[in-house]
Short mmCIF file of C-alpha atoms and ligand atoms in Angstrom, two decimals:
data_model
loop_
_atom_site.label_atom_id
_atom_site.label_comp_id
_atom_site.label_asym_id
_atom_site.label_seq_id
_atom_site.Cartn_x
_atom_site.Cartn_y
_atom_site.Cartn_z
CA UNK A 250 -9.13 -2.92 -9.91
CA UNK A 251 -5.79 -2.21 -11.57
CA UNK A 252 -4.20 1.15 -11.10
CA UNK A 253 -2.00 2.31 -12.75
CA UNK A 254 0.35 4.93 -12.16
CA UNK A 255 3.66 6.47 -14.24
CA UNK A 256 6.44 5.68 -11.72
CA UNK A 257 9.57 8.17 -11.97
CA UNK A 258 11.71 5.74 -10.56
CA UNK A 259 10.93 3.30 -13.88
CA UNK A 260 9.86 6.07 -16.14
CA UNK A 261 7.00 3.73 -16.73
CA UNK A 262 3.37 3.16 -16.23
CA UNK A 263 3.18 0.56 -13.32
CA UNK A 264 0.39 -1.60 -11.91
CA UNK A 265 0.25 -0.32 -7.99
CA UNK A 266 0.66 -3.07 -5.47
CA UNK A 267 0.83 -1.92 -1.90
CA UNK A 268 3.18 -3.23 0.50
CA UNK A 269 0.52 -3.67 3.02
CA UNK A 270 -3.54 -3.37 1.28
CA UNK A 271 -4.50 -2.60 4.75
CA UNK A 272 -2.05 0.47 5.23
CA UNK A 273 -1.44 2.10 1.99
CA UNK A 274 1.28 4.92 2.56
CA UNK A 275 1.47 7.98 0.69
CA UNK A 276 3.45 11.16 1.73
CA UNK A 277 3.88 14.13 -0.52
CA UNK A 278 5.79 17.23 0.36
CA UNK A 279 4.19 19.98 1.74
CA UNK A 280 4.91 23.86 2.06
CA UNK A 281 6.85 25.91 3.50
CA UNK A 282 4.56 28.41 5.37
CA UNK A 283 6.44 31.90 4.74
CA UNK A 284 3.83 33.14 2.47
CA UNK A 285 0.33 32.11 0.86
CA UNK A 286 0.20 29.34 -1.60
CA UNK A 287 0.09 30.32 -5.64
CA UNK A 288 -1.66 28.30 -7.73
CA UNK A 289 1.26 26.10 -8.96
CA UNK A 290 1.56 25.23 -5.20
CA UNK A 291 -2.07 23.91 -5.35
CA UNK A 292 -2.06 21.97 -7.87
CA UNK A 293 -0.05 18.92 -6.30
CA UNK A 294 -2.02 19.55 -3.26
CA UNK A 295 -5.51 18.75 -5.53
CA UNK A 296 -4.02 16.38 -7.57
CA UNK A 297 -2.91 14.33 -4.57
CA UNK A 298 -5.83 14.15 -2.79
CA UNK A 299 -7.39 13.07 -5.96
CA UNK A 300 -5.12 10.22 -5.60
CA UNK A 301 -5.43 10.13 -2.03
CA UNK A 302 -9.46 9.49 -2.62
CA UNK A 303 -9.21 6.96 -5.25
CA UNK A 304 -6.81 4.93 -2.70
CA UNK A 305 -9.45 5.07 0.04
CA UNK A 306 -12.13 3.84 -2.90
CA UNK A 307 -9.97 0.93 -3.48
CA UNK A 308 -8.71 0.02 0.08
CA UNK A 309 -11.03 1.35 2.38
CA UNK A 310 -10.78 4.95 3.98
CA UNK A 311 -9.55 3.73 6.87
CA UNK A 312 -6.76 1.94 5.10
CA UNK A 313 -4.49 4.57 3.43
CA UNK A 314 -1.93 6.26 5.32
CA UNK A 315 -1.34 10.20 3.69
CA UNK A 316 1.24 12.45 5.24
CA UNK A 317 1.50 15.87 4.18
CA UNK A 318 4.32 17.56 6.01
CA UNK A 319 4.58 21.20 6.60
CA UNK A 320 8.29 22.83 6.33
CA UNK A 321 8.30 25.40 9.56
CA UNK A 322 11.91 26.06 9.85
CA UNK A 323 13.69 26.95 6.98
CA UNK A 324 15.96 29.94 5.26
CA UNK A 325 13.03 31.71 3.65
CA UNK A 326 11.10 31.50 6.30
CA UNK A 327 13.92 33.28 8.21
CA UNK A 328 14.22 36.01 6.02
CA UNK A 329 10.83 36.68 5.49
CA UNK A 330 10.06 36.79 9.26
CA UNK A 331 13.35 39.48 9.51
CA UNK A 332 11.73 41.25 6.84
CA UNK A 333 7.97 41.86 8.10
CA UNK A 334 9.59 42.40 11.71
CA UNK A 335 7.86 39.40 12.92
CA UNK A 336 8.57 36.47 14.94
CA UNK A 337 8.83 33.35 13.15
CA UNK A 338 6.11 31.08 14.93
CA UNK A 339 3.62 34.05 13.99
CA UNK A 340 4.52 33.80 10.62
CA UNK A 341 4.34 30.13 10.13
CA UNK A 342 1.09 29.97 12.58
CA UNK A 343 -0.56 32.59 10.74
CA UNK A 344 0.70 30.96 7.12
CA UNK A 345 -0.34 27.73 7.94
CA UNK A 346 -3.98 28.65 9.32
CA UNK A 347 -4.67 30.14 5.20
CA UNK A 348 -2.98 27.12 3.53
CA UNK A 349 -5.83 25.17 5.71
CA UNK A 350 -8.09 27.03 4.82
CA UNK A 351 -7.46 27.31 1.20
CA UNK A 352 -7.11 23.89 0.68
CA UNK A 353 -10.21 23.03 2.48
CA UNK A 354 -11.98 25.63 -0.34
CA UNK A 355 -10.21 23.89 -2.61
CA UNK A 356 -12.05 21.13 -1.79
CA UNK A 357 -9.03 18.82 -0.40
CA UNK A 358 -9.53 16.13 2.48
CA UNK A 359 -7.19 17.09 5.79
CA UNK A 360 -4.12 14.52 4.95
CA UNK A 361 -4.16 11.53 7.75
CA UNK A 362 -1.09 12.70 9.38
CA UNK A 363 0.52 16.59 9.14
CA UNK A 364 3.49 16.63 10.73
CA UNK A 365 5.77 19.82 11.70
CA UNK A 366 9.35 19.78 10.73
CA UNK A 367 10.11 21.36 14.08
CA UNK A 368 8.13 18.45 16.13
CA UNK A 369 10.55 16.28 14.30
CA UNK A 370 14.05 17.90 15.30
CA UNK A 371 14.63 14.61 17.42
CA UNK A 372 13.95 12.16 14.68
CA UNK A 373 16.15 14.35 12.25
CA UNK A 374 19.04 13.86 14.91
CA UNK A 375 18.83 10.70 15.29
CA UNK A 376 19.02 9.64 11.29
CA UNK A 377 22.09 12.30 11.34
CA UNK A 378 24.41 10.45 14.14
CA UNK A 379 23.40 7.32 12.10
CA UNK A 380 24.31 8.53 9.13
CA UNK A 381 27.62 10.01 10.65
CA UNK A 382 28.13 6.40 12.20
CA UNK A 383 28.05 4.52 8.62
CA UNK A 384 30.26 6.84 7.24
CA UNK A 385 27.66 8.60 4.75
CA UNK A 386 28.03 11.85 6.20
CA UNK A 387 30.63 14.25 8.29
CA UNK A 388 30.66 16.90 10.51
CA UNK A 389 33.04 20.24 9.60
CA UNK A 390 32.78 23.81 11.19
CA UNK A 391 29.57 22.90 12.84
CA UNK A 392 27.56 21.65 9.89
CA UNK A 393 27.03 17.82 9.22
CA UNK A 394 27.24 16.76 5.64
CA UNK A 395 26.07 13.83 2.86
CA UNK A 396 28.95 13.24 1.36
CA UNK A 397 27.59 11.97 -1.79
CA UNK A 398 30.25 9.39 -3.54
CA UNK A 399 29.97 7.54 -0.62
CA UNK A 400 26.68 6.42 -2.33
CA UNK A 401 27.77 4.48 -5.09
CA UNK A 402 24.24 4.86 -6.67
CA UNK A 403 23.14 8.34 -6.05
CA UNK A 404 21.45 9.85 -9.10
CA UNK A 405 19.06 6.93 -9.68
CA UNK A 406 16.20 8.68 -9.43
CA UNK A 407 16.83 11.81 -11.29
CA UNK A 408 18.95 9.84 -13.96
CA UNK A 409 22.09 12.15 -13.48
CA UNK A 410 25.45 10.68 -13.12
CA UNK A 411 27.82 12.04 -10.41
CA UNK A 412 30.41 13.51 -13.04
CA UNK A 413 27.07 15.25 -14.86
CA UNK A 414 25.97 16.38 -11.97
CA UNK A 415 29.86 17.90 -10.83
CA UNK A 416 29.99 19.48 -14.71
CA UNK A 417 26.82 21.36 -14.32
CA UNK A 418 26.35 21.95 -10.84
CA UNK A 419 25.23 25.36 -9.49
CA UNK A 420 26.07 24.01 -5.98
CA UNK A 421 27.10 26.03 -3.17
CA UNK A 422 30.78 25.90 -3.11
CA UNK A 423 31.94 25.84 1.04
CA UNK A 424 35.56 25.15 2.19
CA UNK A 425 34.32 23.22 4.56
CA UNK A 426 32.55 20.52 1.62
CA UNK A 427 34.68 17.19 1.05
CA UNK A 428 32.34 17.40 -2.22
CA UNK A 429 30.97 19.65 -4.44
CA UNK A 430 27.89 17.71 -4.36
CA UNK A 431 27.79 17.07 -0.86
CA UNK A 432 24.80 18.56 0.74
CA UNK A 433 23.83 19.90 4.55
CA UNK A 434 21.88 18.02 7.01
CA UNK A 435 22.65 20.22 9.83
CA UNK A 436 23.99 23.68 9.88
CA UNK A 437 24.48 25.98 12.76
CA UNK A 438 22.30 28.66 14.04
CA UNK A 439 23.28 32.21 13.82
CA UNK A 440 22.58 34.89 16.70
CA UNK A 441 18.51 35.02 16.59
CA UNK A 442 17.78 32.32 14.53
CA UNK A 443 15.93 28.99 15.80
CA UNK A 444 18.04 26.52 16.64
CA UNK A 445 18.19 23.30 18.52
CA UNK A 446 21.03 21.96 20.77
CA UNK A 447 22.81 18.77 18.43
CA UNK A 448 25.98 17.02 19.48
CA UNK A 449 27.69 20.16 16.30
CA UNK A 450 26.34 22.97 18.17
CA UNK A 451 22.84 24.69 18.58
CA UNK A 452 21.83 24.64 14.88
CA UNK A 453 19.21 23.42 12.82
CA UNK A 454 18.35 20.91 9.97
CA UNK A 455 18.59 21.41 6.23
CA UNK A 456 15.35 20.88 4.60
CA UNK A 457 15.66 17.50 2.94
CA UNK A 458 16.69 15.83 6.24
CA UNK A 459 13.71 16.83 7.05
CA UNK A 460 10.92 14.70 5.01
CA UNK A 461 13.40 11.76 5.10
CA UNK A 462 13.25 12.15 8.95
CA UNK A 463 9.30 12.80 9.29
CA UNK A 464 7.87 10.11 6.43
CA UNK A 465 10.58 7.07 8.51
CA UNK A 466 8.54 8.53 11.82
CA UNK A 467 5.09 8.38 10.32
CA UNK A 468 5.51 5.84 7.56
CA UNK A 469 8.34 3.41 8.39
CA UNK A 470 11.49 2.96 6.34
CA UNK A 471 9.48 1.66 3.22
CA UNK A 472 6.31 3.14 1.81
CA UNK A 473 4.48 3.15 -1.45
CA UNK A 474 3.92 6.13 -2.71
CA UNK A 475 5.93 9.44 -2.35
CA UNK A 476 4.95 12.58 -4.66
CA UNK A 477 5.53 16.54 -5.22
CA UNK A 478 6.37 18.67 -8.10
CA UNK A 479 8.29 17.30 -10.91
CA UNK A 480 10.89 21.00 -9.49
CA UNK A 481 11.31 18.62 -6.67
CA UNK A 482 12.96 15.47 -7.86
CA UNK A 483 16.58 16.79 -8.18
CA UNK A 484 18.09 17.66 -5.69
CA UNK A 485 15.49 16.97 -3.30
CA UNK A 486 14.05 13.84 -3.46
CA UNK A 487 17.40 12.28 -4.74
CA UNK A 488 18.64 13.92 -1.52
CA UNK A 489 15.68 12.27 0.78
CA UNK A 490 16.44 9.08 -1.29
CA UNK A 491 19.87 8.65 -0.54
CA UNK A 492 19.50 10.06 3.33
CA UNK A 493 16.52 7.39 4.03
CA UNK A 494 18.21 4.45 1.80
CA UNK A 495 21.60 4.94 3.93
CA UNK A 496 20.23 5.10 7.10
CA UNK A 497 18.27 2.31 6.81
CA UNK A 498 19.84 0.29 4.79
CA UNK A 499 17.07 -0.66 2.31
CA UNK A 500 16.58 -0.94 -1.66
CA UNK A 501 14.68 1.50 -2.24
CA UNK A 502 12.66 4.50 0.31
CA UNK A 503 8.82 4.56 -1.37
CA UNK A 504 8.36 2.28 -4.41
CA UNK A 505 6.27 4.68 -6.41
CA UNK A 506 7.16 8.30 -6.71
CA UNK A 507 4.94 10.61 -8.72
CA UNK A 508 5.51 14.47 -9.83
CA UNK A 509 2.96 16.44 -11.03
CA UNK A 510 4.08 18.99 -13.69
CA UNK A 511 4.45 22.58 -13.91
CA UNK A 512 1.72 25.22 -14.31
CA UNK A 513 2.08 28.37 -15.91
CA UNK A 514 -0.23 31.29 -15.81
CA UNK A 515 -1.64 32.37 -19.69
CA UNK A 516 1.15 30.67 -21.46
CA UNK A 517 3.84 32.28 -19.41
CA UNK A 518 6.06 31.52 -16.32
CA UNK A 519 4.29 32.65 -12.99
CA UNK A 520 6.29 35.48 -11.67
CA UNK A 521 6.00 38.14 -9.42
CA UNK A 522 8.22 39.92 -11.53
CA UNK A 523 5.79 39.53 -14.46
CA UNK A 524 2.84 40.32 -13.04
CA UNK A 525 1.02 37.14 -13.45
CA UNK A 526 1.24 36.00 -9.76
CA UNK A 527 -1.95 34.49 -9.19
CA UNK A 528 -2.53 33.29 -5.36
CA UNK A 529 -4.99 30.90 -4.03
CA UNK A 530 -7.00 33.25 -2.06
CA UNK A 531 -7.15 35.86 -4.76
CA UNK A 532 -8.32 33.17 -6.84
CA UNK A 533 -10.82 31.95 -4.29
CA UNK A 534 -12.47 35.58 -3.89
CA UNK A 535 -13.10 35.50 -7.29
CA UNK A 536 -14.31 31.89 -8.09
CA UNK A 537 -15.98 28.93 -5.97
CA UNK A 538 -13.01 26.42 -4.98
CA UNK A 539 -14.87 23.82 -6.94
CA UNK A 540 -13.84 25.25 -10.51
CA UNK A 541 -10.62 25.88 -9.55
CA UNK A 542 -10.54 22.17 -8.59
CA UNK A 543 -12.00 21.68 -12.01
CA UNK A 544 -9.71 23.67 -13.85
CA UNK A 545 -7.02 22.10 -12.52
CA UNK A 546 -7.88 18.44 -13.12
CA UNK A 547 -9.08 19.07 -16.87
CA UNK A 548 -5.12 18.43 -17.36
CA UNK A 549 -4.05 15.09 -16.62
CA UNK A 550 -1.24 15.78 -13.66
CA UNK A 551 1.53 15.36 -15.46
CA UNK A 552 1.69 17.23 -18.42
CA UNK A 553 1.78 21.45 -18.16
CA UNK A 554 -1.14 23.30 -17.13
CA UNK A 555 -1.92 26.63 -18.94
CA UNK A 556 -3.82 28.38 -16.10
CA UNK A 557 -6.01 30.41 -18.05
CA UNK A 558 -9.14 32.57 -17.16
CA UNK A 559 -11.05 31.11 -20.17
CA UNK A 560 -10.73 27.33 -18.52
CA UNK A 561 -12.19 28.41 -15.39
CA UNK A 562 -15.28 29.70 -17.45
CA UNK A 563 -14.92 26.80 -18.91
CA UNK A 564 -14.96 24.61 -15.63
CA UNK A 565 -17.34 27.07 -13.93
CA UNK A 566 -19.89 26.39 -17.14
CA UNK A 567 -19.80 22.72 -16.08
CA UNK A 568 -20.22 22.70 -13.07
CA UNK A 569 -23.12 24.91 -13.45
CA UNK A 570 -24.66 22.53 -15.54
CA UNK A 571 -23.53 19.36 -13.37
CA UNK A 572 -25.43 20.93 -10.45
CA UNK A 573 -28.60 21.62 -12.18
CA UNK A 574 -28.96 17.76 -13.76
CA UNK A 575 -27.57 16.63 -9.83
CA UNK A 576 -29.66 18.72 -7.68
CA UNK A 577 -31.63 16.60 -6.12
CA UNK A 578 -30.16 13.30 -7.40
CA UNK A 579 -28.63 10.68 -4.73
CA UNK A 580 -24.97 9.79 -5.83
CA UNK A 581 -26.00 5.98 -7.88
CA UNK A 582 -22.70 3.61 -8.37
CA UNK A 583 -19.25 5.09 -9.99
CA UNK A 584 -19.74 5.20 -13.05
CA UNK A 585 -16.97 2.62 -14.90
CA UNK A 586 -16.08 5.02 -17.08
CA UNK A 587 -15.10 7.55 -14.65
CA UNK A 588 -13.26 4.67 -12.43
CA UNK A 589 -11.08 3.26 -15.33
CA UNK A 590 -9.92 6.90 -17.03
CA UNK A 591 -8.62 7.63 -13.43
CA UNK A 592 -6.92 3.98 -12.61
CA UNK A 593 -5.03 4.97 -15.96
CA UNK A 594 -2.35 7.01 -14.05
CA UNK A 595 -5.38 9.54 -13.00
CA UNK A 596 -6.51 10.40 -16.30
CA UNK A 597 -8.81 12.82 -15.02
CA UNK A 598 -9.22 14.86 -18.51
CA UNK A 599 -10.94 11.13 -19.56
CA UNK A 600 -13.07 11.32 -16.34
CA UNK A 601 -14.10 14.25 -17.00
CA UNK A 602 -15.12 13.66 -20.52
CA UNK A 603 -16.99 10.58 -18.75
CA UNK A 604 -18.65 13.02 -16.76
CA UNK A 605 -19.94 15.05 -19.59
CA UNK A 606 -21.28 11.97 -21.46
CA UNK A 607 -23.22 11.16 -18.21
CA UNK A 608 -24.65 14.55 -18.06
CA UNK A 609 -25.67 14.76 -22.03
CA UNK A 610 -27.70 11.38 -20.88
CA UNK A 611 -29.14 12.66 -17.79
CA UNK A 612 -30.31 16.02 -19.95
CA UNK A 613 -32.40 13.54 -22.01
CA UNK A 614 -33.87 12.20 -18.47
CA UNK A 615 -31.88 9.26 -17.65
CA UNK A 616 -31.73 9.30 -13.95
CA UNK A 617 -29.31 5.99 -13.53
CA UNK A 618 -26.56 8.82 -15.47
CA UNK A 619 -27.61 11.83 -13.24
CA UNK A 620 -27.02 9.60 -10.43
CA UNK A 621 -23.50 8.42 -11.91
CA UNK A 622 -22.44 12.03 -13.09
CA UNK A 623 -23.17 12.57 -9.09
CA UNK A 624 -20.96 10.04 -7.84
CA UNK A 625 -18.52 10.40 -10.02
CA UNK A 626 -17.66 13.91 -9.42
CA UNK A 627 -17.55 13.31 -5.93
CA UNK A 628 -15.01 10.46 -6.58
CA UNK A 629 -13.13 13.73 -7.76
CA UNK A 630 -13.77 16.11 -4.62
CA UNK A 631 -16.45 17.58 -6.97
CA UNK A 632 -20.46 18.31 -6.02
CA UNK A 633 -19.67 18.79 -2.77
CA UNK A 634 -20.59 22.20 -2.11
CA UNK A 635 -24.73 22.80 -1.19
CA UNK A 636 -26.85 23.53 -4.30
CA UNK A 637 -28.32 26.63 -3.27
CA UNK A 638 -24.83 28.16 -2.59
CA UNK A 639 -23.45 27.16 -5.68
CA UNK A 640 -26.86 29.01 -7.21
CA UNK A 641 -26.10 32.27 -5.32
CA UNK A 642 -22.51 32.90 -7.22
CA UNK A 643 -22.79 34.49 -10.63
CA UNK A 644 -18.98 35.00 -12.45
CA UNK A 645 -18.91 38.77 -11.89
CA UNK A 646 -18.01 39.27 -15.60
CA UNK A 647 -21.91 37.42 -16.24
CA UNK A 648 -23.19 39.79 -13.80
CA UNK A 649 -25.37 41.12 -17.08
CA UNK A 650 -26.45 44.43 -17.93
CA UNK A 651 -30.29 43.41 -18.10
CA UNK A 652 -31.14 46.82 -19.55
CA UNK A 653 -28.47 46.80 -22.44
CA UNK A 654 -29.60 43.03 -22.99
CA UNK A 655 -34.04 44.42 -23.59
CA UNK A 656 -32.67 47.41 -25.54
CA UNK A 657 -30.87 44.82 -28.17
CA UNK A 658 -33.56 42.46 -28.17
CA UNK A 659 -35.68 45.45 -29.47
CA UNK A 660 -33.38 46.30 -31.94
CA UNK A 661 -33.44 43.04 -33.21
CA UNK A 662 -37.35 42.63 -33.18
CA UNK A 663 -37.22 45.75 -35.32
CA UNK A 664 -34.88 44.62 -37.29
CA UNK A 665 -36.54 41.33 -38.55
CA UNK A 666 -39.53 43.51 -38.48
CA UNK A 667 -38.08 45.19 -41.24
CA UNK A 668 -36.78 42.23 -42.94
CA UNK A 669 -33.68 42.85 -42.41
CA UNK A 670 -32.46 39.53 -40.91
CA UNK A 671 -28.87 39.61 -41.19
CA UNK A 672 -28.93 42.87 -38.62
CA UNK A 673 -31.11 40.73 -36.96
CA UNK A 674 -28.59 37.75 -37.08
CA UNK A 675 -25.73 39.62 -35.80
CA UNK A 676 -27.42 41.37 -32.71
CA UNK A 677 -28.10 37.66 -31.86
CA UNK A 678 -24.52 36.31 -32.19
CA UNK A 679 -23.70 39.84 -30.59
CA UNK A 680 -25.88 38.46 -27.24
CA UNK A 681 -24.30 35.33 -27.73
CA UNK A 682 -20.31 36.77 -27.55
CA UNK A 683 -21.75 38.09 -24.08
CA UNK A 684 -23.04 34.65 -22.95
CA UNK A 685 -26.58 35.46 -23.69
CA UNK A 686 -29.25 32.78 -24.80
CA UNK A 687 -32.31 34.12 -26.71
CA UNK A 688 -35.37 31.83 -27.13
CA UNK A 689 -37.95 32.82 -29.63
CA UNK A 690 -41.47 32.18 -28.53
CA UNK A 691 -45.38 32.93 -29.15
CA UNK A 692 -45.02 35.67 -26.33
CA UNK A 693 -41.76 37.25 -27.87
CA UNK A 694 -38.17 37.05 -27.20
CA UNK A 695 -36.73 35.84 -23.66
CA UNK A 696 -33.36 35.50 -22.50
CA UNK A 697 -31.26 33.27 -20.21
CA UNK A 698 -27.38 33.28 -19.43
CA UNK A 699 -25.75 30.76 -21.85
CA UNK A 700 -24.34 27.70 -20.48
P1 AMP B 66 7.38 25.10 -2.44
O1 AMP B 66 6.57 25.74 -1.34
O2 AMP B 66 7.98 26.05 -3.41
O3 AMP B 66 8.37 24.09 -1.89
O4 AMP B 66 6.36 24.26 -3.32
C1 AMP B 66 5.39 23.40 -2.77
C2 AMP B 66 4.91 22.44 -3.83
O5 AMP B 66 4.38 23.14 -4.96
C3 AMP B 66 6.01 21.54 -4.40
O6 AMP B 66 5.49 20.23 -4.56
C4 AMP B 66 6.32 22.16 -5.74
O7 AMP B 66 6.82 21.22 -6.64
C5 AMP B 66 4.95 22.67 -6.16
N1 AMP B 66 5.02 23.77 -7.15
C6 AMP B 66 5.62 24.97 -6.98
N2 AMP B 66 5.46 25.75 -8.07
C7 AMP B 66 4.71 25.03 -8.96
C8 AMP B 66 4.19 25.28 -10.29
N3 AMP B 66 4.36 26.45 -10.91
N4 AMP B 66 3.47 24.30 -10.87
C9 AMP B 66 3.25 23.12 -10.26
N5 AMP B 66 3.72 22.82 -9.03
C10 AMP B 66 4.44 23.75 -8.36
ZN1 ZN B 67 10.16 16.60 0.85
#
């Protein structure tokens, strides 16, 4: 076995070595339940636990350590709660129940541990009077502070210098900031909002106090592997880096951080502005989870994703074709095909291409490839879902006018009839823009949905 994976703290491709092959430790950040998840929030949640499987293939499933944290106190949450007129556990309760459930459709294992920020307030408390005690952070008018040049090597991660970051910062500008840079670990709560008593006040934490505080508790000091959007690495996981590398006094908090790259929704930025907000269960109402799983992993996690309604035909198409060759297959060994294009930094574009060339040799009646193509989708999260359930959903846009489709296929009989073949040519190409099949045979003209 030798994975691989592109580590943003190198900017390399690195071979993974665990600290500990009989706890691997992952934690990736997780949302912050004020509203549903859009489909850029899904995709580190499916790429992950694409990761998260291939760990337990390697070490054993009850081996790998994967914390997913969810964020249920924070400023948006706040105002969205003031906004709908609702109190702020119903909002995160009733947020967090969907992202379950849409992940689950999505086809996602439950992470191993799923810790609440606000089950955490002690542990955030604690690393904040340590940090206060070392001298890497200060309390003023009742909020505590990182004062960032007392970390001679903050920036590492991102790559920014201090004086880079000061020249184009778009930082918050307080009187009560030693630093421009400096950044809150506790502020205080205003009339209404949560808050927790501290030694400043009744107040509560800032948000990247908050992973550095929960992955310590669940992960220790060290781990391998920490991940999120590649949005995330400045100023957040620089932030969690310097917070979790002060307190504890080690080289380095996880030795492998990974970001997934952006999505964007038909070549543009996903906006709410522009229209093109697509969410996960709007998505899921129209499609099975499984080929929006697909869709997302035909792009290797790193680079952009162009969410597009033609790759989800595209994916869907597959699929369709995966379960028909699978159906009542047994999942054989992994294919090593499918193994080493995801070991290479989880090139699942590759794996799926793997996939495909199992399936064109399972058409022609190999059964050791059906069996592989099996297995190796489910490496992927994929093939899970029941065959005849998978059979019952049509795309609605293949939902086919039968009687249009007979009324053509006359045309076209008359048409050759009459010699005319080129009429006859396009009708056929005309079925075929609409994802129609025709097969010519000794009792006439039948039809099937394309694939
Ligand atoms: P948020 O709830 O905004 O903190 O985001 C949760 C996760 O989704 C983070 O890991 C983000 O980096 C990720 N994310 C948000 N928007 C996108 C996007 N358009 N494409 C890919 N990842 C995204
Ligand atoms: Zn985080």
């Amino acid at each position: 076995m030798t994975l691989r994976l592109y580590n943003t703290l190198s900017r390399r491709k690195e071979a993974f070595e665990p600290i500990d092959p009989a706890n691997v430790r992952m934690y990736v950040c997780g949302p912050t339940v004020y509203d549903v998840a859009h489909i850029g929030n899904a995709r580190p949640v499916i790429v992950f636990d694409v990761l998260f499987r291939l760990l337990r293939h390697f070490y054993g499933p009850d081996h790998v350590t994967y914390a997913r944290n969810i964020t249920d106190v924070d400023d948006k949450i706040i105002a969205r709660a003031a906004e709908e007129g609702v109190a702020i556990d119903a909002l995160t309760v009733r947020t967090t129940k969907q992202f379950h459930e849409d992940v689950e459709a999505l086809g996602c294992l439950a992470p191993t541990r799923e810790p609440r920020a606000t089950e955490h307030i002690g542990d955030m408390i604690a690393m904040i009077e340590r940090l206060i005690a070392i001298g890497n952070a200060y309390e003023a008018d009742g909020h505590v502070l990182f004062h960032v040049p007392s970390m001679p090597d903050y920036g590492k991660l991102a790559r920014r210098s201090l004086e880079d970051m000061q020249a184009g910062a778009r930082v918050e500008v307080a009187p009560y900031k030693r630093d421009p840079m400096d950044f809150v670990l506790w502020k205080p709560a205003r009339e209404g909002e949560p808050g927790w008593d501290s030694p400043w006040g009744h107040g509560r934490p800032g948000w990247h106090i908050e992973c550095s505080a929960m992955s310590a508790a669940l992960l220790g000091e060290v781990f391998d592997i920490h991940g999120g959007g590649i949005d995330l690495v400045f100023p957040h996981h620089e932030n969690e880096v310097a917070q979790s590398r002060c307190a504890h006094g080690t080289e380095v908090m996880a030795r492998y951080w990974l970001h997934n790259g952006f999505l964007q929704v038909e070549g543009e930025k996903m906006s709410k502005s522009l229209g093109n907000f697509v969410t996960v269960p709007d998505l899921l109402a129209a499609w099975p989870g499984e080929v929006i799983r697909l869709t997302m992993l035909m792009t290797q996690y790193r680079q952009p994703l162009n969410w597009t309604q033609d790759a989800m035909r595209e994916a869907w198409r597959a699929l369709d074709h995966w379960q028909d060759l699978t159906r009542d297959v047994e999942p054989g060994g992994l294919p090593a095909s499918v193994l080493a294009a995801l070991e290479d930094d989880l090139n699942t574009p590759k794996a799926i291409a793997a996939l495909h060339e199992l399936r064109s040799a399972a058409a022609h009646g190999s059964s050791e490839a059906a069996a592989g193509l099996k297995a190796g989708a489910q490496l992927m999260g994929l093939l899970q879902v029941d065959p005849q359930a998978w059979r019952a959903w049509r795309p609605a846009e293949l939902a086919v006018d039968e009687a249009q489709i007979e009324e053509k296929i006359v045309a076209r009989a008359e048409a050759r009839k009459s010699k005319d073949f080129a009429e006859a040519d396009r009708i056929r190409d005309e079925l075929a823009e609409m994802g129609i099949a025709l097969k010519d045979g000794p009792e006439g003209t039948s039809w099937e949905i394309a694939r």
